[in-house]
Structures are given as C-alpha cells and as structure tokens.
Coordinates of C-alpha atoms in Angstrom, one line a residue:
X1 CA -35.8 1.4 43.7
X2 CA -33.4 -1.1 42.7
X3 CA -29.8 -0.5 42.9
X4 CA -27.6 -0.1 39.8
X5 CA -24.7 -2.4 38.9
X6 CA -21.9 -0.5 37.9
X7 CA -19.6 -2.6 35.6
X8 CA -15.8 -1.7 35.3
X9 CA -15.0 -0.9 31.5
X10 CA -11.4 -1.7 30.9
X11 CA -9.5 -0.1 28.3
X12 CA -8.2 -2.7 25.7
X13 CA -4.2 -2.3 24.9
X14 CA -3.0 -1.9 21.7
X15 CA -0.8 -4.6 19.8
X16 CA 2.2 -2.4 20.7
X17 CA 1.8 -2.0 23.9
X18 CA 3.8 -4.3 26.8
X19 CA 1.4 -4.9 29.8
X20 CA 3.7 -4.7 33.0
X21 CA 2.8 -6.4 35.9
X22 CA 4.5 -5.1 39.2
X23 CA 5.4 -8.5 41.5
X24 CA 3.0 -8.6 44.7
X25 CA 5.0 -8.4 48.0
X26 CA 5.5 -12.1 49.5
X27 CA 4.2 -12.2 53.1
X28 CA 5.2 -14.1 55.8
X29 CA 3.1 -17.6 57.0
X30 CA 5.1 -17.3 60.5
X31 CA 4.9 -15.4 63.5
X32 CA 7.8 -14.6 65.1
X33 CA 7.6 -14.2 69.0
X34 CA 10.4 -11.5 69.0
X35 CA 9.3 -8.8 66.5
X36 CA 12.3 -8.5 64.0
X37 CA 12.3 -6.1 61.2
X38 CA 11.1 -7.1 58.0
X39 CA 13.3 -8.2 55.3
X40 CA 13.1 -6.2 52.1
X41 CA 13.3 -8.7 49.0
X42 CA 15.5 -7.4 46.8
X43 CA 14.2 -5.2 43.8
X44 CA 14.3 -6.9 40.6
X45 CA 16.2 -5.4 37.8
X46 CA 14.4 -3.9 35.5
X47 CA 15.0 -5.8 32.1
X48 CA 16.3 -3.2 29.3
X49 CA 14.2 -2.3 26.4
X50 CA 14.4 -4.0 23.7
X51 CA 16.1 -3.0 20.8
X52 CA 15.3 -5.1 17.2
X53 CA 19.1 -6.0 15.3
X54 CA 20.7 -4.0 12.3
X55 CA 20.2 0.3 12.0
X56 CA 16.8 1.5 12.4
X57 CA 16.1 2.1 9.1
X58 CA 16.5 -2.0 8.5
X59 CA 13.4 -2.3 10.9
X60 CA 9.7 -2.7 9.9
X61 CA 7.0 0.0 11.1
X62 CA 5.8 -2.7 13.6
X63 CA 9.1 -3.0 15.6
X64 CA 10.0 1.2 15.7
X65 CA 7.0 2.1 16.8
X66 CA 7.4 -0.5 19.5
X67 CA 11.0 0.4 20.1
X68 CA 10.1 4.0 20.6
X69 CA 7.6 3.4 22.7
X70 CA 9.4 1.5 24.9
X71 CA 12.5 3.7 25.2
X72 CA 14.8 1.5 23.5
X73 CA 15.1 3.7 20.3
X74 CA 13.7 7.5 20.6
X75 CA 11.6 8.9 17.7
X76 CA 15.1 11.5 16.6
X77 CA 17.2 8.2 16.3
X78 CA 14.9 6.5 14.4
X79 CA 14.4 9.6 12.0
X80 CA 18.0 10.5 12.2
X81 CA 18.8 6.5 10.6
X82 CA 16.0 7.0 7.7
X83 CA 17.1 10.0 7.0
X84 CA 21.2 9.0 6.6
X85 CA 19.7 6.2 4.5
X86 CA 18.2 8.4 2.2
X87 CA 20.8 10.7 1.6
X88 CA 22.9 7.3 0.8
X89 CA 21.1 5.7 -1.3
X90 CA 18.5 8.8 -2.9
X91 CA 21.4 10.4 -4.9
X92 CA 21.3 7.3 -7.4
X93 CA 17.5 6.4 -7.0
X94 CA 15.8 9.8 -7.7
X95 CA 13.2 7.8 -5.2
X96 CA 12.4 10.7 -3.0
X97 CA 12.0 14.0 -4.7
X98 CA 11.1 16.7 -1.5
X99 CA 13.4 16.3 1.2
X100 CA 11.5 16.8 4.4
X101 CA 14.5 16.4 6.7
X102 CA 14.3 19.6 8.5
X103 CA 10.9 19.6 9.6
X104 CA 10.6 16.0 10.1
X105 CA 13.7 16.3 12.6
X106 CA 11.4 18.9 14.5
X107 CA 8.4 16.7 14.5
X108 CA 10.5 14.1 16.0
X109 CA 11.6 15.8 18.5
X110 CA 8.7 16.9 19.6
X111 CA 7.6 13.3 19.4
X112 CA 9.8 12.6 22.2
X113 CA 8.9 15.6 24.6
X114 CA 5.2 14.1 24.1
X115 CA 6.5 10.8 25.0
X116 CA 8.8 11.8 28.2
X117 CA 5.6 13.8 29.2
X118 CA 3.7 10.5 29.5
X119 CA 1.1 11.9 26.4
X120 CA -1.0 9.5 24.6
X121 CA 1.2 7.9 21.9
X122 CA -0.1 6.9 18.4
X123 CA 0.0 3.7 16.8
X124 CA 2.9 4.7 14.7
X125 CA 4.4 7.3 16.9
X126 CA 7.6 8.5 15.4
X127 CA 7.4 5.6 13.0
X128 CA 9.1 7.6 9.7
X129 CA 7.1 7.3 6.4
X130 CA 7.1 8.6 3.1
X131 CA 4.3 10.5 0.7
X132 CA 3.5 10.4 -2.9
X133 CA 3.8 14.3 -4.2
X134 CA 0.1 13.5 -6.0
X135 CA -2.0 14.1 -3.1
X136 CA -2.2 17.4 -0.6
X137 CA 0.8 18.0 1.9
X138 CA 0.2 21.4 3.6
X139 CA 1.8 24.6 2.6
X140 CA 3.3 22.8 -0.7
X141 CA 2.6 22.2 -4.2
X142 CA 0.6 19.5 -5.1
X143 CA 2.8 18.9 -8.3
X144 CA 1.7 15.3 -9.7
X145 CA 4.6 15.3 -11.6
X146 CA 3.5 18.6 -13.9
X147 CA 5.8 21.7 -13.7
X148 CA 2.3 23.2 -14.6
X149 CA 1.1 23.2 -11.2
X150 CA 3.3 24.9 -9.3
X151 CA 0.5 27.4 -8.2
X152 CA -1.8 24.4 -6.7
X153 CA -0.4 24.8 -3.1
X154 CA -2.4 22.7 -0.4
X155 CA -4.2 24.6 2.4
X156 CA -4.7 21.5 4.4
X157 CA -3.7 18.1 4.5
X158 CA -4.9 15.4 2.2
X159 CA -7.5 12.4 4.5
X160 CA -4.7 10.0 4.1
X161 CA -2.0 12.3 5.4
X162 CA -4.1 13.9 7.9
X163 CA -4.7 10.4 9.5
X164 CA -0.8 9.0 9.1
X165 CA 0.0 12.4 11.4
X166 CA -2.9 11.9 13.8
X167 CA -1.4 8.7 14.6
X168 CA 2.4 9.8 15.3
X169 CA 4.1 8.9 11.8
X170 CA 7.0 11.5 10.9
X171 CA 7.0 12.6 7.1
X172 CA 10.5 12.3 6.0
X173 CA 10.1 13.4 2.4
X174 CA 7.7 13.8 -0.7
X175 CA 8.1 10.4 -3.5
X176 CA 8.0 10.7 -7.3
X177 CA 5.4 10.1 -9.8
X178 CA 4.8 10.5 -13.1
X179 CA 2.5 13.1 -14.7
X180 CA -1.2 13.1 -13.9
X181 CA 0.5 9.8 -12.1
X182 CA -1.5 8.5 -15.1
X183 CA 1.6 6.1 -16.4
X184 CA 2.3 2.8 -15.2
X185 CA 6.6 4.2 -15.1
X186 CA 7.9 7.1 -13.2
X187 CA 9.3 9.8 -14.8
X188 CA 8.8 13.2 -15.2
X189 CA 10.2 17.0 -16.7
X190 CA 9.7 18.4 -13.1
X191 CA 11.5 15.7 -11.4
X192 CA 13.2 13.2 -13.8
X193 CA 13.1 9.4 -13.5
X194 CA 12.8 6.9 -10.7
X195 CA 14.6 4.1 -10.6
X196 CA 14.6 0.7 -9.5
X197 CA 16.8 -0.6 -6.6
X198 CA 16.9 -4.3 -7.5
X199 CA 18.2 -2.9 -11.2
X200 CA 18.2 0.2 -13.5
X201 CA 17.7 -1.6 -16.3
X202 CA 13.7 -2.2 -14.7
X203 CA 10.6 -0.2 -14.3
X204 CA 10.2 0.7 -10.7
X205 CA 6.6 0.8 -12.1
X206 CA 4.3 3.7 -11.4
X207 CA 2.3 5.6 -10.5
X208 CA 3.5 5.0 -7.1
X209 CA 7.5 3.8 -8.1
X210 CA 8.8 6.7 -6.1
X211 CA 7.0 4.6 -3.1
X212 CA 7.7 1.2 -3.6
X213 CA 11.4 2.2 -4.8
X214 CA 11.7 4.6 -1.7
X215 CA 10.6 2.0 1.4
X216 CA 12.3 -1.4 -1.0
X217 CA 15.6 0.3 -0.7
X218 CA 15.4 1.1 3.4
X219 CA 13.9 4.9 3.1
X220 CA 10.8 4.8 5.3
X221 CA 8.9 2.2 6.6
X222 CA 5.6 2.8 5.1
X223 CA 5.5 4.1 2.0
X224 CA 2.0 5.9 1.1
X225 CA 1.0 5.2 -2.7
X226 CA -2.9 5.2 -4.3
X227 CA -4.0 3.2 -7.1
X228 CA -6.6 3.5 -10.3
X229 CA -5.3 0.9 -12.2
X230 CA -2.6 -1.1 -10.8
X231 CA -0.8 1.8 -8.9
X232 CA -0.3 0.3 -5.7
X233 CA 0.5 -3.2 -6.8
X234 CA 2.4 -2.8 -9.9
X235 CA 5.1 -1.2 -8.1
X236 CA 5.1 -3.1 -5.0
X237 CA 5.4 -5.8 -7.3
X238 CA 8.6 -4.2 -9.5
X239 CA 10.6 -3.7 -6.4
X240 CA 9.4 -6.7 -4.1
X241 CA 7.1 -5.3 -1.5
X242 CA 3.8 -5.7 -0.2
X243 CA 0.7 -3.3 -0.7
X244 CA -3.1 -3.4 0.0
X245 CA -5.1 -1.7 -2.5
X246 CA -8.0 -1.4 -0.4
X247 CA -12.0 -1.6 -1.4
X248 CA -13.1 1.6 -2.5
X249 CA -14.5 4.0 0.1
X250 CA -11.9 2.2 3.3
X251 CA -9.4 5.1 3.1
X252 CA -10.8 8.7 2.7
X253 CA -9.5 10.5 -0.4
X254 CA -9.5 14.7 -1.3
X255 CA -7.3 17.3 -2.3
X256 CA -8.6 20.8 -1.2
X257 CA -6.0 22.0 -4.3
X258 CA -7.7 20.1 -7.0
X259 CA -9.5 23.0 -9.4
X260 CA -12.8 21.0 -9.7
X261 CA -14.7 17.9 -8.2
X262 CA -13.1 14.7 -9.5
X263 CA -15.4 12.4 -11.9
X264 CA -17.3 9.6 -10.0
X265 CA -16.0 6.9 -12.0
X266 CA -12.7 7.3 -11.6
X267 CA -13.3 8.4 -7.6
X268 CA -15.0 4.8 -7.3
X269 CA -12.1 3.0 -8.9
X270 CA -9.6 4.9 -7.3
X271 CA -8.1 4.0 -3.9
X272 CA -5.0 5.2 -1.6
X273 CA -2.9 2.4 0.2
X274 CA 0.4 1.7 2.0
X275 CA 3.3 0.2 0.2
X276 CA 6.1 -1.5 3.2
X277 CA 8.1 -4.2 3.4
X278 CA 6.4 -6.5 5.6
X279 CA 2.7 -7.4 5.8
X280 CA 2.4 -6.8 8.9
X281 CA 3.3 -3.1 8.4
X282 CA 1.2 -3.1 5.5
X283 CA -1.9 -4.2 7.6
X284 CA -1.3 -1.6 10.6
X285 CA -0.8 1.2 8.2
X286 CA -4.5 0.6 6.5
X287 CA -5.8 0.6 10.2
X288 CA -4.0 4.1 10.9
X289 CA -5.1 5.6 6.6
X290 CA -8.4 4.4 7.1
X291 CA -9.7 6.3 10.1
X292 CA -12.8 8.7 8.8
X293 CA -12.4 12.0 7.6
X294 CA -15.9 14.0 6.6
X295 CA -14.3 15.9 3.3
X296 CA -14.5 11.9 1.4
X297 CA -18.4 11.4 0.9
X298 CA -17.7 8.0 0.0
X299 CA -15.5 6.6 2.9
X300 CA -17.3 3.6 4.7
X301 CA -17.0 2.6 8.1
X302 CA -16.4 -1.0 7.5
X303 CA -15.0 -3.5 10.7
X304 CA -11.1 -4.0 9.2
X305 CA -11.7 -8.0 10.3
X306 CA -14.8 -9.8 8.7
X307 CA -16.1 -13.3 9.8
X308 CA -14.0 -16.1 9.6
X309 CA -14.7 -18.4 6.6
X310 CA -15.1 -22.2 7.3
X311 CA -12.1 -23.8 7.3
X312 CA -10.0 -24.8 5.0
X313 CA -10.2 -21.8 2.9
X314 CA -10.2 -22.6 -0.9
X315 CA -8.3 -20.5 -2.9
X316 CA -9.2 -20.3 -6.1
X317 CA -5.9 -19.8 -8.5
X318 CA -7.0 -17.4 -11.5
X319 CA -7.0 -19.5 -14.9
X320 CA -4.8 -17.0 -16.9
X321 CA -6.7 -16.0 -20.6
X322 CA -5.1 -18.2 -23.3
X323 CA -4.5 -15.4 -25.6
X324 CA -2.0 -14.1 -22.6
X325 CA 2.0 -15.7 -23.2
X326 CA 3.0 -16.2 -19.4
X327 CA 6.7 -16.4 -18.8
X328 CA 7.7 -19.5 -17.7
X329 CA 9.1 -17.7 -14.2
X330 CA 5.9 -16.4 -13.4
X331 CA 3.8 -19.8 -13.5
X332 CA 6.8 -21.4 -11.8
X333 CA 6.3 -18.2 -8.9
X334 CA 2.3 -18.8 -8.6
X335 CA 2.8 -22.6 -8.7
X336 CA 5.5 -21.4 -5.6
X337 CA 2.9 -19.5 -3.8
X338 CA 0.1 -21.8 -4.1
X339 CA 2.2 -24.4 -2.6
X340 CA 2.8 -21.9 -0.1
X341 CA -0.6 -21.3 0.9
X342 CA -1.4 -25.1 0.8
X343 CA 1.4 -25.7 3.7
X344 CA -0.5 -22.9 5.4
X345 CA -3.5 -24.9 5.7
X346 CA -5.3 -23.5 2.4
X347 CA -7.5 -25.3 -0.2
X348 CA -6.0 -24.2 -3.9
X349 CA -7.8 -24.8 -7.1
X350 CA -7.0 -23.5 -11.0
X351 CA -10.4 -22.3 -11.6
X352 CA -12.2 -19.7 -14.1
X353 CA -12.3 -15.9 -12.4
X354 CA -16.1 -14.2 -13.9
X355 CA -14.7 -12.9 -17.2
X356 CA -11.5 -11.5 -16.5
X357 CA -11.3 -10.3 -20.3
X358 CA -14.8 -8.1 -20.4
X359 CA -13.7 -6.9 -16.3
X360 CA -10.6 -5.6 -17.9
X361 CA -12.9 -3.8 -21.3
X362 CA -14.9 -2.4 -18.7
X363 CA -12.6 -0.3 -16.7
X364 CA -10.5 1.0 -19.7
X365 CA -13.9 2.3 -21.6
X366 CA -14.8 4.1 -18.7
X367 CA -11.3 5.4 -17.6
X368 CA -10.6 6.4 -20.9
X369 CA -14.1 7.8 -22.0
X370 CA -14.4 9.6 -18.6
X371 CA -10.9 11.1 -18.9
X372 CA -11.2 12.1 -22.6
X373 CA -14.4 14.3 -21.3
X374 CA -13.3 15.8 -18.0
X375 CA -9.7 16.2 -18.4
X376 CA -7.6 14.9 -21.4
X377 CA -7.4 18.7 -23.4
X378 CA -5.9 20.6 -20.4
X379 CA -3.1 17.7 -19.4
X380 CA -2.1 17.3 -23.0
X381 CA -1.8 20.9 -23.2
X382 CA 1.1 20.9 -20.7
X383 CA 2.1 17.6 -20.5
X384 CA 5.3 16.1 -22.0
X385 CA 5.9 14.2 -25.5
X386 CA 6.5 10.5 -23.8
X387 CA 2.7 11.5 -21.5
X388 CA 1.5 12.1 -25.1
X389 CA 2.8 8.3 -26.5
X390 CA 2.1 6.8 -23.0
X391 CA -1.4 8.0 -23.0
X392 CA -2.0 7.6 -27.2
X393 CA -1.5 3.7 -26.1
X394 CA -4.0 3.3 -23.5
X395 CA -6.8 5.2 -25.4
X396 CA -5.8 2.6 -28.2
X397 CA -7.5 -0.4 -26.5
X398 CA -10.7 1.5 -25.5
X399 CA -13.9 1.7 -27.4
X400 CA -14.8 5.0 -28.1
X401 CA -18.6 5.4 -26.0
X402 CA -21.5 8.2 -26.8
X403 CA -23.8 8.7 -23.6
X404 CA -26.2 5.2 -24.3
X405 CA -23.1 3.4 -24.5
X406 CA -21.5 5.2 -21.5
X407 CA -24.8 4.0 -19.3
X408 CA -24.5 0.7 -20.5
X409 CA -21.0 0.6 -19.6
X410 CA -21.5 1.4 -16.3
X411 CA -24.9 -0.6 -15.7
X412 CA -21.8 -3.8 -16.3
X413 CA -20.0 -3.0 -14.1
X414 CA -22.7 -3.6 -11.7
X415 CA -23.0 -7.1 -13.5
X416 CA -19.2 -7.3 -12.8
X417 CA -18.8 -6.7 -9.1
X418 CA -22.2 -9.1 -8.5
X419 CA -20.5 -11.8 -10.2
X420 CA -17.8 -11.7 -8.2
X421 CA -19.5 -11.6 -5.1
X422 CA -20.8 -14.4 -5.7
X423 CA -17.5 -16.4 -6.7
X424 CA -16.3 -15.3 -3.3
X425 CA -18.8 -17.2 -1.6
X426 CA -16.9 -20.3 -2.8
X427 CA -13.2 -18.9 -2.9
X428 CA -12.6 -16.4 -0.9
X429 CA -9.2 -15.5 -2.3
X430 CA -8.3 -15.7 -5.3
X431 CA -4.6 -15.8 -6.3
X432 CA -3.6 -14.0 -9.6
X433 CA -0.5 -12.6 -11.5
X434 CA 0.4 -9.2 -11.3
X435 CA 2.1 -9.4 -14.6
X436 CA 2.5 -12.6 -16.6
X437 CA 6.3 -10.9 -18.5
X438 CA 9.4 -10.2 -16.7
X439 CA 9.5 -6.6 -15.3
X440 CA 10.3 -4.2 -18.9
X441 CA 12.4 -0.8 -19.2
X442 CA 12.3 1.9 -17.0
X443 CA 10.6 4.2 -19.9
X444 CA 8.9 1.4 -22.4
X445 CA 5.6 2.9 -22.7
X446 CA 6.9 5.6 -24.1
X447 CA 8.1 3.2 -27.2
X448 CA 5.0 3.2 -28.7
X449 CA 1.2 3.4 -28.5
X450 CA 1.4 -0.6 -29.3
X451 CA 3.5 -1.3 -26.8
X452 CA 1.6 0.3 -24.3
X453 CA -1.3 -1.7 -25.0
X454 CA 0.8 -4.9 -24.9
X455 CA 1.3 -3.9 -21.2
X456 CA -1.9 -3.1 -20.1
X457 CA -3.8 -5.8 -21.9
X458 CA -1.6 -8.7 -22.7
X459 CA 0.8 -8.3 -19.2
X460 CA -1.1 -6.6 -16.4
X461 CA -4.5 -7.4 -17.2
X462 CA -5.6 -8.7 -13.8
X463 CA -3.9 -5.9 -12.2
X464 CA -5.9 -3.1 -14.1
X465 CA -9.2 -4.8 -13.7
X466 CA -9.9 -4.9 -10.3
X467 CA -10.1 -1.1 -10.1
X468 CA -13.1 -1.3 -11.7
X469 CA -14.9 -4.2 -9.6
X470 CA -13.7 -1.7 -6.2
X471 CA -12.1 -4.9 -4.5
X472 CA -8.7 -5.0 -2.4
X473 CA -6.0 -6.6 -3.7
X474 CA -2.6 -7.3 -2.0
X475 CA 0.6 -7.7 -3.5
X476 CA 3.5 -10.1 -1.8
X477 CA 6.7 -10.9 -3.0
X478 CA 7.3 -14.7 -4.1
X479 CA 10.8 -15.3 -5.9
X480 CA 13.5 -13.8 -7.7
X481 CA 13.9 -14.2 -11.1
X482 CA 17.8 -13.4 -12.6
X483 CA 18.1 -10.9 -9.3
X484 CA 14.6 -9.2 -10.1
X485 CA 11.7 -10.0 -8.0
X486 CA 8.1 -11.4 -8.9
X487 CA 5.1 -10.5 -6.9
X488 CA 1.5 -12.1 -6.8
X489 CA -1.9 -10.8 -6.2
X490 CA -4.3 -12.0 -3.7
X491 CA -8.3 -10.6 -4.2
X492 CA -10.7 -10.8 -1.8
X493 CA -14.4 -10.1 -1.2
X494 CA -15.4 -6.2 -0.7
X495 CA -14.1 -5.2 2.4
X496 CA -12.4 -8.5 3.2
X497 CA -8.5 -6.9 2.8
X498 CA -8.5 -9.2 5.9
X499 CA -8.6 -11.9 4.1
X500 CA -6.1 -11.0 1.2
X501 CA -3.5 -9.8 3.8
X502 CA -4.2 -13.5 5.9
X503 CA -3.0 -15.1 2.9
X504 CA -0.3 -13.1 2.0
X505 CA 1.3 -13.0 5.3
X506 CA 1.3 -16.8 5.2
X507 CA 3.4 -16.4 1.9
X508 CA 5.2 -13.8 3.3
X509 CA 6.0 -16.3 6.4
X510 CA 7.5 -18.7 4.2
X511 CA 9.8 -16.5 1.5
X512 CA 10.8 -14.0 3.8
X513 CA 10.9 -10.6 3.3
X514 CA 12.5 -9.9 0.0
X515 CA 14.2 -6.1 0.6
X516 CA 16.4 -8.2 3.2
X517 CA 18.4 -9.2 0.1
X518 CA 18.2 -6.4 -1.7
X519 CA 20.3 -4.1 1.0
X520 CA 23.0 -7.3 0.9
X521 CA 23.7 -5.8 -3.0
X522 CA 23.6 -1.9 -2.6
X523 CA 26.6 -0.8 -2.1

C-alpha cells in the first residue's frame, strides 16, 4: 500500500494583518577551549504600533481596523472619536437620525475583551459604521422615513447588517432617508431634512444622503446605503465620496419587517452598497456586505476579482445624448478624469454606450408600472404633500403599460443587458457622468412634477439607467466646482465591480481624497 503524502495547508493572512517574524538566534562558528558562558544578544525593542496622523475619526476603515488590531488604537477610542464627531457636527447636518451611542460603546468594549483574549478578529473589527434607517436593524423600527411605520419593528437583522456585524464593525447610529427612500433628496415629516456638508444651499441627494452626508463630514467610516435608481451614487456624488453599486444578487437583501414579498423587478434593479471616503474602504466593505445569507434567493456567489483584461484597458468615455445641456464643469471634470486614467496606463475613447436613451425608458416603465400596481395607493395614503409632487414627476416620464406591454418591457431589458455585454468585451469600463448640471436645492423635486422629470431624464439619466441593466457602478470624486464637488461614474461588466473600483482608485490616486478638504471648512 503506498504511503500518503501529507501536504501542509497554510492559512493565508488577511490584508490587515502584519506577519511578525521572531529573529533566529546567531550561533557561534568557534570553539572555545575554555567553556565560557554564552553571551545573550541583546533583545530588540519591540517597535510601537503604529498609529495613522489626525483623530480617529479622520482615518479610513482600512487604517482603524489595522490600528485596532495592532494595539495602537483600541476599538472604545476609535468609537469614542466618531461618536464626539457626530455629536459636533450632527446638530447642524440632521445626517444621523438614531443615535446608537450607548450600545455601540458596549459593543466596543466588548470588542476589546475579544481582542485582549487573542479571539479571531474580523476584517473590520471595531471599525465604526453607519446604517440607512430603510433596511432591518433588530429590535427597532424600520421607519423609511414614514411616521406610518412605527409598528414595523425588525425581529432580526437585515443580510447586509447581519454581515457588517459578523465581521467586527460597530453601529454608531441609524442615517436619514426620505419616504419609501423613493426621492432622489432627503427629507422627511418623521425626521426632517438632511443636509449637505460641502453647502446647505445643495442636495445631499438621496435616498442614501443621510449616508453619504454622514461618512463625507467624518461620522463613520463606511457608510451603508442601497440603490434602485441612482441611490448609492447620486449621493456619493453630492457630497464627494466613493460608492459601489454592486451587480444585482453580490450583496444579500431582506427585511423580515416588510408586510409582503417585494416585486421582482424592482428586487432585480435594486442593490445595497457602501458609501466611504476612500476606495479602498469602499472595496473592503463590499467584500465584508457581500458574504451569503440564505433569506436573499437571488444573492450569487461570484469571485469579487475577475480575469485580468489585456492590457491597456480601453475605456470607453460615454458619448453624452445631444438633447442633454452639460455644464461646462462637468465636461471639464470627465475630460479631468479621463486624463487621469490615461496617466494610469488606460486606453480612453468618446464612443456611443448601446442606447443610453431607450436603457433609461426601460427602467422608468417598469419602476413606475410595477410600483403603481404593488404599492403606490397605500404610500400615497400616508405619505407627505412634497412625496406626492416628487413622485407625480417621475410617473410623468413613464408610459403607462397594460400586461402585453408590461412583457414586452421586460423581454428589453434582456435586449439591454446583452448589448452591453457585449460592448464590454471591447471597453471594459466605461466612464459616464453622474449628473451633467451642477448639484440643485436641497428640496427641488418638490417644485414641480416638471422639474422632476428635468432631473431624472435630462440630468441623471446615466445614473438611473444602470439599475435596470443590474451592472456595478462606482462613484469617485474628481474636482470642485465653486466649493461643491463633481463625481464620475465608472460601469463595468456584470460582476466585474473589480474592474470599476481599479479604475476609480487610479482617479482617486491622483485627486485625493476630497472630504480631506471639506473638514479644513467645518468649523
């Protein structure tokens, strides 16, 4: 019988983790003819953790978590400074709207007993992060900006929350969102309005504004968000961070609170995400959100890395639609960031995106038509005057479809998402606006229903659409326009947020991170 070779596995270190190598005792080459006592070498000092520069609260997810883990910072400090932050700055931002300070002082110090035990640590252990108050947090409402639903109180965690805890992040507080989280601004009658850190005068966008608002101004260093049509991006793009929204099905979605089964459609358009200053934060929060969780029937267990394209990687810049007035700062910020990538190594080209237009016609019929069916009579029935002007304006632009129309709206979007698969296998990023106008008013779709459709169609039209194809889609902060910052949009292939992050890191890499800034204003 032959004998079995036994191979060694070894375990392969996280990013985070330092290997330490202990120095091998030097021996002697001579022999001594009296025997003397061996010399000791002295013990080399061990060199002091490292601790990044400013408060905690200035430092990205990527550098607490290290800190804590090596002792230079423990996880009650690094809380503690978030939470001083946010009782700074919160008053005048209305950012974060359940203050979790108590409990998340109690999870930190239990983070540290875990630690000084010698316990397996999580990627983001202690790491302090926010939630938006529109998915399920456990033992609390899940309001969604509607006074209404005060009795929908979560009896578990939502996927996305369960996974941030799993991996050692501390919940410091709840983040505002407008009603339904159906507006692209955030405000609300339960909590008020959100505003923007860079300037009040601004949107901090929405749904997710109480995210991107929340980690821009120093209160968390991941901010979770989710996005149907442009919820993620929009805002990261208002306040001048970064965001993945991530292919539908990476990151597992369900509220054990909601009162019935959400429609597919919108479940296949939808998607949650991480909003953060740096892109590097961004990308180690999907890994940590994405982990499975069997209540999401459509979460995939795609690799987060894909193949390596062949070199150089040609990016195709998105030809914007004439009928579309682009603001002279926002070609000069995608010129900006195509020169960018092209300094990175990149191949850029203006080229035609597959019908941006009848991408964009697509997702509003079905968003709207779905909605109008499933849920429009009971959220007008408690929702607020501006949700019934905001929402008036989107159904404005949508064609009104009976069931043959309904199929053959969604047999398109099949026609859709294959046409852009196969574009990617010639650019594998595409680089878009987010918006093509300067950032509006904190409240202007409430102005009118035309108004509203002036955003969604003539501003943010290659935000919206991309819900509807299922792709990821990053957001990274270029310039600074009059004090106010502009964000682009990188696309990528299904499941290649690899991809869409690479290139917005090597933008990132060359602005700088934007929120830097920012703190230099705020008193």
């Amino acid at each position: 019988m032959a004998k079995k070779t036994v191979t060694k596995k070894t375990k392969k270190k996280s990013v985070l983790e330092k290997e330490v190598k202990t120095p091998s005792k030097a021996s002697s080459s001579r022999k001594s003819v009296v025997a003397k006592p061996a010399r000791k070498a002295p013990r080399a000092k061990a060199a002091a953790p490292r601790r990044p520069k400013g408060a905690p609260w200035q430092w990205s997810a990527v550098e607490t978590a290290a800190a804590i883990r090596s002792g230079a910072i423990s996880a009650v400090e690094a809380v503690e400074s978030h939470l001083e932050r946010m009782r700074s700055v919160n008053p005048r931002l209305n950012a974060v709207v359940v203050d979790l300070s108590k409990e998340a002082l109690a999870a930190a110090h239990a983070a540290d007993k875990q630690r000084a035990r010698g316990g397996e640590l999580g990627l983001l252990h202690g790491v302090p992060v926010t939630i938006k108050e529109n998915v399920d947090y456990q033992g609390r409402p899940n309001f969604n900006g509607v006074p209404a639903n005060k009795n929908l109180v979560a009896p578990s965690d939502a996927p996305v929350v369960r996974n941030l805890k799993k991996a050692g992040a501390i919940v410091i507080g709840l983040t505002n969102t407008p009603e339904f989280s159906f507006r692209g601004f955030t405000d609300n009658p339960l909590h008020g309005l959100t505003l923007n850190p860079w300037d009040p005068d601004i949107t901090c966008g929405g749904s997710s504004g109480g995210a991107g608002s929340a980690v821009a101004a120093g209160i968390g260093t991941i901010a979770h968000g989710n996005d149907i049509g442009g919820s993620l991006r929009w805002p990261a793009h208002c306040n001048g961070v970064a965001t993945i929204k991530p292919t539908q099905g990476r990151i597992p979605a369900f509220n054990a609170s909601a009162t019935a089964e959400r429609p597919m459609l919108a479940h296949l358009m939808s998607a949650q995400g991480p909003l953060a200053r740096h892109v590097a934060d961004v990308r180690l929060a999907l890994e940590v959100m994405s982990q499975r969780d069997p209540r999401d029937p459509w979460w995939v267990p795609a690799p987060l890395v894909g193949e390596k394209p062949k070199g150089p990687i040609k990016v195709a810049l998105a030809k914007i639609p004439e009928d579309m007035d682009v603001d002279p700062s926002v070609a000069a910020a995608l010129r900006q960031a195509a020169d960018h990538l092209e300094r990175s190594g990149y191949r850029v080209s203006e080229v035609e995106v597959p019908d941006i237009n009848g991408v964009w016609q697509t997702w509003c019929d079905i968003i709207t038509n779905e909605t109008v069916v499933m849920q429009e009579a009971s959220m007008l029935k408690v929702a607020s005057e501006d949700f019934h002007k905001a929402w008036g304006g989107m159904k404005a632009k949508a064609n009104v479809l009976d069931l043959p129309a309904w199929m053959r709206a969604t047999a398109a979007r099949n026609g859709h998402i294959r046409a852009w698969q196969l574009f990617f296998e010639d650019y594998p990023v595409v680089l878009a606006p987010t918006t093509v106008k300067p950032t509006p008013g904190p409240r202007e779709d409430a102005v009118s229903a035309e108004r509203v459709r002036e955003i969604f169609w003539g501003e943010i039209r290659f935000i919206s659409a991309i819900n509807v194809l299922g792709l990821p889609g990053a957001v990274v902060p270029v310039a600074l326009h009059e004090g106010k910052p502009i964000g682009v949009q990188l696309i990528a292939g299904r499941y290649r947020e690899d991809l869409a992050l690479d290139a917005a890191a090597a933008i990132e890499k060359r602005v700088g991170v934007l929120a830097h800034r920012l703190w230099e204003t705020m008193a």
